[in-house]
Amino acid sequence: MPVAGSYAAIIDDWEGLLVSSRSNADKLPDVSRHTAALEQMLGQTKAMKALQDSHTAARQEATQELNKLLAQGRDLAIRLRAVVKGEIGPRSERLVEFNMAPLRKRARRKTAEKPPEVTTPAASPAGPQPSNQQGSGQ
């Protein structure tokens, strides 16, 4: 039994099992039915893997083609929006229908009411005044 669950490990295990059972067919007479079934399953599995690989390649090609089409479509949408804006005007509210923001007047800022000025005591030019605190125990 393969330790890893990868496709290659499983196929290698099955092929090794079939080779071993063929080389020991004289000692294992009742396994021919099982080896035939495993050979058939191995063939079907390899065919399905080949089909999966071809679909992977086709999917990658389709993804690349889709990305090209999306890029071309974006360019065309930009051009169409530019024409629409030019035809109906950059300030028209109908631009919203085309998922574009029209140019609008900016709202005036409201002048905030200034709080009354708080007066602070002026500091003396000589610097801070020394405090007259008495120290403990002096």
mmCIF file of C-alpha atoms in Angstrom:
data_model
loop_
_atom_site.group_PDB
_atom_site.id
_atom_site.type_symbol
_atom_site.label_atom_id
_atom_site.label_comp_id
_atom_site.label_asym_id
_atom_site.label_seq_id
_atom_site.Cartn_x
_atom_site.Cartn_y
_atom_site.Cartn_z
ATOM 1 C CA MET A 1 0.000 0.000 0.000
ATOM 2 C CA PRO A 2 1.427 3.417 -0.893
ATOM 3 C CA VAL A 3 2.100 5.758 1.973
ATOM 4 C CA ALA A 4 1.470 8.903 -0.059
ATOM 5 C CA GLY A 5 -1.958 9.452 -1.573
ATOM 6 C CA SER A 6 -0.665 10.904 -4.814
ATOM 7 C CA TYR A 7 -1.764 9.612 -8.179
ATOM 8 C CA ALA A 8 1.767 8.558 -9.151
ATOM 9 C CA ALA A 9 2.306 6.636 -5.911
ATOM 10 C CA ILE A 10 -0.976 4.743 -6.299
ATOM 11 C CA ILE A 11 -0.305 3.864 -9.953
ATOM 12 C CA ASP A 12 3.222 2.702 -9.118
ATOM 13 C CA ASP A 13 1.797 0.557 -6.320
ATOM 14 C CA TRP A 14 -0.820 -1.032 -8.582
ATOM 15 C CA GLU A 15 1.708 -1.708 -11.351
ATOM 16 C CA GLY A 16 4.138 -3.243 -8.863
ATOM 17 C CA LEU A 17 1.363 -5.394 -7.441
ATOM 18 C CA LEU A 18 0.417 -6.615 -10.923
ATOM 19 C CA VAL A 19 4.058 -7.414 -11.809
ATOM 20 C CA SER A 20 4.504 -9.339 -8.565
ATOM 21 C CA SER A 21 1.265 -11.268 -9.021
ATOM 22 C CA ARG A 22 2.216 -12.210 -12.622
ATOM 23 C CA SER A 23 5.659 -13.380 -11.588
ATOM 24 C CA ASN A 24 4.133 -15.532 -8.839
ATOM 25 C CA ALA A 25 1.124 -16.782 -10.835
ATOM 26 C CA ASP A 26 2.135 -20.434 -10.358
ATOM 27 C CA LYS A 27 2.064 -19.991 -6.559
ATOM 28 C CA LEU A 28 -1.170 -17.959 -6.590
ATOM 29 C CA PRO A 29 -3.593 -19.723 -8.940
ATOM 30 C CA ASP A 30 -6.768 -18.026 -7.678
ATOM 31 C CA VAL A 31 -5.673 -14.397 -8.180
ATOM 32 C CA SER A 32 -6.046 -14.209 -11.964
ATOM 33 C CA ARG A 33 -9.602 -12.911 -11.660
ATOM 34 C CA HIS A 34 -8.451 -10.141 -9.293
ATOM 35 C CA THR A 35 -5.390 -9.215 -11.352
ATOM 36 C CA ALA A 36 -7.563 -8.915 -14.469
ATOM 37 C CA ALA A 37 -9.934 -6.597 -12.624
ATOM 38 C CA LEU A 38 -7.045 -4.487 -11.315
ATOM 39 C CA GLU A 39 -5.493 -4.319 -14.817
ATOM 40 C CA GLN A 40 -8.812 -3.086 -16.182
ATOM 41 C CA MET A 41 -9.120 -0.522 -13.375
ATOM 42 C CA LEU A 42 -5.531 0.621 -13.999
ATOM 43 C CA GLY A 43 -6.288 1.168 -17.683
ATOM 44 C CA GLN A 44 -9.461 3.121 -16.906
ATOM 45 C CA THR A 45 -7.645 5.199 -14.282
ATOM 46 C CA LYS A 46 -4.828 6.109 -16.697
ATOM 47 C CA ALA A 47 -7.366 7.052 -19.368
ATOM 48 C CA MET A 48 -9.279 9.234 -16.904
ATOM 49 C CA LYS A 49 -6.049 10.929 -15.781
ATOM 50 C CA ALA A 50 -5.199 11.686 -19.425
ATOM 51 C CA LEU A 51 -8.681 13.163 -19.867
ATOM 52 C CA GLN A 52 -8.243 15.226 -16.697
ATOM 53 C CA ASP A 53 -4.901 16.541 -17.943
ATOM 54 C CA SER A 54 -6.432 17.534 -21.276
ATOM 55 C CA HIS A 55 -9.235 19.335 -19.440
ATOM 56 C CA THR A 56 -6.638 21.127 -17.318
ATOM 57 C CA ALA A 57 -4.896 22.379 -20.445
ATOM 58 C CA ALA A 58 -8.216 23.411 -21.976
ATOM 59 C CA ARG A 59 -9.201 25.184 -18.735
ATOM 60 C CA GLN A 60 -5.940 27.114 -18.725
ATOM 61 C CA GLU A 61 -6.451 28.148 -22.346
ATOM 62 C CA ALA A 62 -10.022 29.192 -21.594
ATOM 63 C CA THR A 63 -8.839 31.224 -18.593
ATOM 64 C CA GLN A 64 -6.259 33.031 -20.714
ATOM 65 C CA GLU A 65 -8.854 33.779 -23.393
ATOM 66 C CA LEU A 66 -11.306 34.986 -20.752
ATOM 67 C CA ASN A 67 -8.697 37.356 -19.301
ATOM 68 C CA LYS A 68 -8.023 38.787 -22.780
ATOM 69 C CA LEU A 69 -11.748 39.338 -23.335
ATOM 70 C CA LEU A 70 -12.134 41.002 -19.936
ATOM 71 C CA ALA A 71 -9.269 43.401 -20.695
ATOM 72 C CA GLN A 72 -10.773 44.303 -24.078
ATOM 73 C CA GLY A 73 -14.198 44.736 -22.491
ATOM 74 C CA ARG A 74 -12.806 47.061 -19.819
ATOM 75 C CA ASP A 75 -11.210 49.223 -22.511
ATOM 76 C CA LEU A 76 -14.476 49.380 -24.451
ATOM 77 C CA ALA A 77 -16.423 50.266 -21.296
ATOM 78 C CA ILE A 78 -13.998 53.123 -20.587
ATOM 79 C CA ARG A 79 -14.472 54.440 -24.110
ATOM 80 C CA LEU A 80 -18.255 54.160 -23.920
ATOM 81 C CA ARG A 81 -18.357 56.009 -20.600
ATOM 82 C CA ALA A 82 -16.195 58.765 -22.050
ATOM 83 C CA VAL A 83 -18.546 59.156 -25.030
ATOM 84 C CA VAL A 84 -21.622 59.169 -22.784
ATOM 85 C CA LYS A 85 -20.077 61.775 -20.515
ATOM 86 C CA GLY A 86 -19.197 63.878 -23.561
ATOM 87 C CA GLU A 87 -22.696 63.606 -25.029
ATOM 88 C CA ILE A 88 -24.841 64.267 -21.966
ATOM 89 C CA GLY A 89 -22.362 66.404 -20.047
ATOM 90 C CA PRO A 90 -20.151 65.853 -17.025
ATOM 91 C CA ARG A 91 -22.642 67.502 -14.635
ATOM 92 C CA SER A 92 -25.747 65.606 -15.728
ATOM 93 C CA GLU A 93 -27.392 63.496 -13.061
ATOM 94 C CA ARG A 94 -28.228 60.954 -15.766
ATOM 95 C CA LEU A 95 -24.610 59.780 -15.498
ATOM 96 C CA VAL A 96 -25.687 57.827 -12.431
ATOM 97 C CA GLU A 97 -27.548 55.446 -14.765
ATOM 98 C CA PHE A 98 -24.196 54.616 -16.358
ATOM 99 C CA ASN A 99 -22.521 54.030 -12.989
ATOM 100 C CA MET A 100 -20.604 57.301 -13.162
ATOM 101 C CA ALA A 101 -20.507 60.142 -10.671
ATOM 102 C CA PRO A 102 -21.467 63.524 -12.112
ATOM 103 C CA LEU A 103 -19.569 66.643 -11.189
ATOM 104 C CA ARG A 104 -21.486 68.323 -8.398
ATOM 105 C CA LYS A 105 -21.081 71.532 -6.497
ATOM 106 C CA ARG A 106 -19.220 71.061 -3.311
ATOM 107 C CA ALA A 107 -21.086 71.827 -0.151
ATOM 108 C CA ARG A 108 -19.865 74.853 1.729
ATOM 109 C CA ARG A 109 -18.197 74.156 4.969
ATOM 110 C CA LYS A 110 -20.107 75.372 7.936
ATOM 111 C CA THR A 111 -18.022 77.670 10.021
ATOM 112 C CA ALA A 112 -17.676 76.053 13.377
ATOM 113 C CA GLU A 113 -18.507 78.219 16.338
ATOM 114 C CA LYS A 114 -15.323 78.964 18.145
ATOM 115 C CA PRO A 115 -15.413 78.302 21.872
ATOM 116 C CA PRO A 116 -14.723 81.351 24.022
ATOM 117 C CA GLU A 117 -11.049 81.948 24.484
ATOM 118 C CA VAL A 118 -9.694 80.834 27.808
ATOM 119 C CA THR A 119 -7.142 83.186 29.229
ATOM 120 C CA THR A 120 -4.110 81.604 30.776
ATOM 121 C CA PRO A 121 -1.884 83.389 33.302
ATOM 122 C CA ALA A 122 1.134 84.801 31.565
ATOM 123 C CA ALA A 123 4.435 83.271 32.513
ATOM 124 C CA SER A 124 7.041 85.658 33.879
ATOM 125 C CA PRO A 125 10.056 86.316 31.677
ATOM 126 C CA ALA A 126 12.429 85.099 34.390
ATOM 127 C CA GLY A 127 11.083 81.567 34.135
ATOM 128 C CA PRO A 128 9.098 79.490 36.591
ATOM 129 C CA GLN A 129 8.734 80.698 40.167
ATOM 130 C CA PRO A 130 10.277 78.452 42.822
ATOM 131 C CA SER A 131 7.744 76.956 45.127
ATOM 132 C CA ASN A 132 7.878 77.641 48.822
ATOM 133 C CA GLN A 133 7.281 74.126 49.923
ATOM 134 C CA GLN A 134 8.971 72.928 53.064
ATOM 135 C CA GLY A 135 10.713 69.646 52.780
ATOM 136 C CA SER A 136 10.148 66.923 55.324
ATOM 137 C CA GLY A 137 12.781 66.776 58.023
ATOM 138 C CA GLN A 138 14.957 69.757 56.988
#
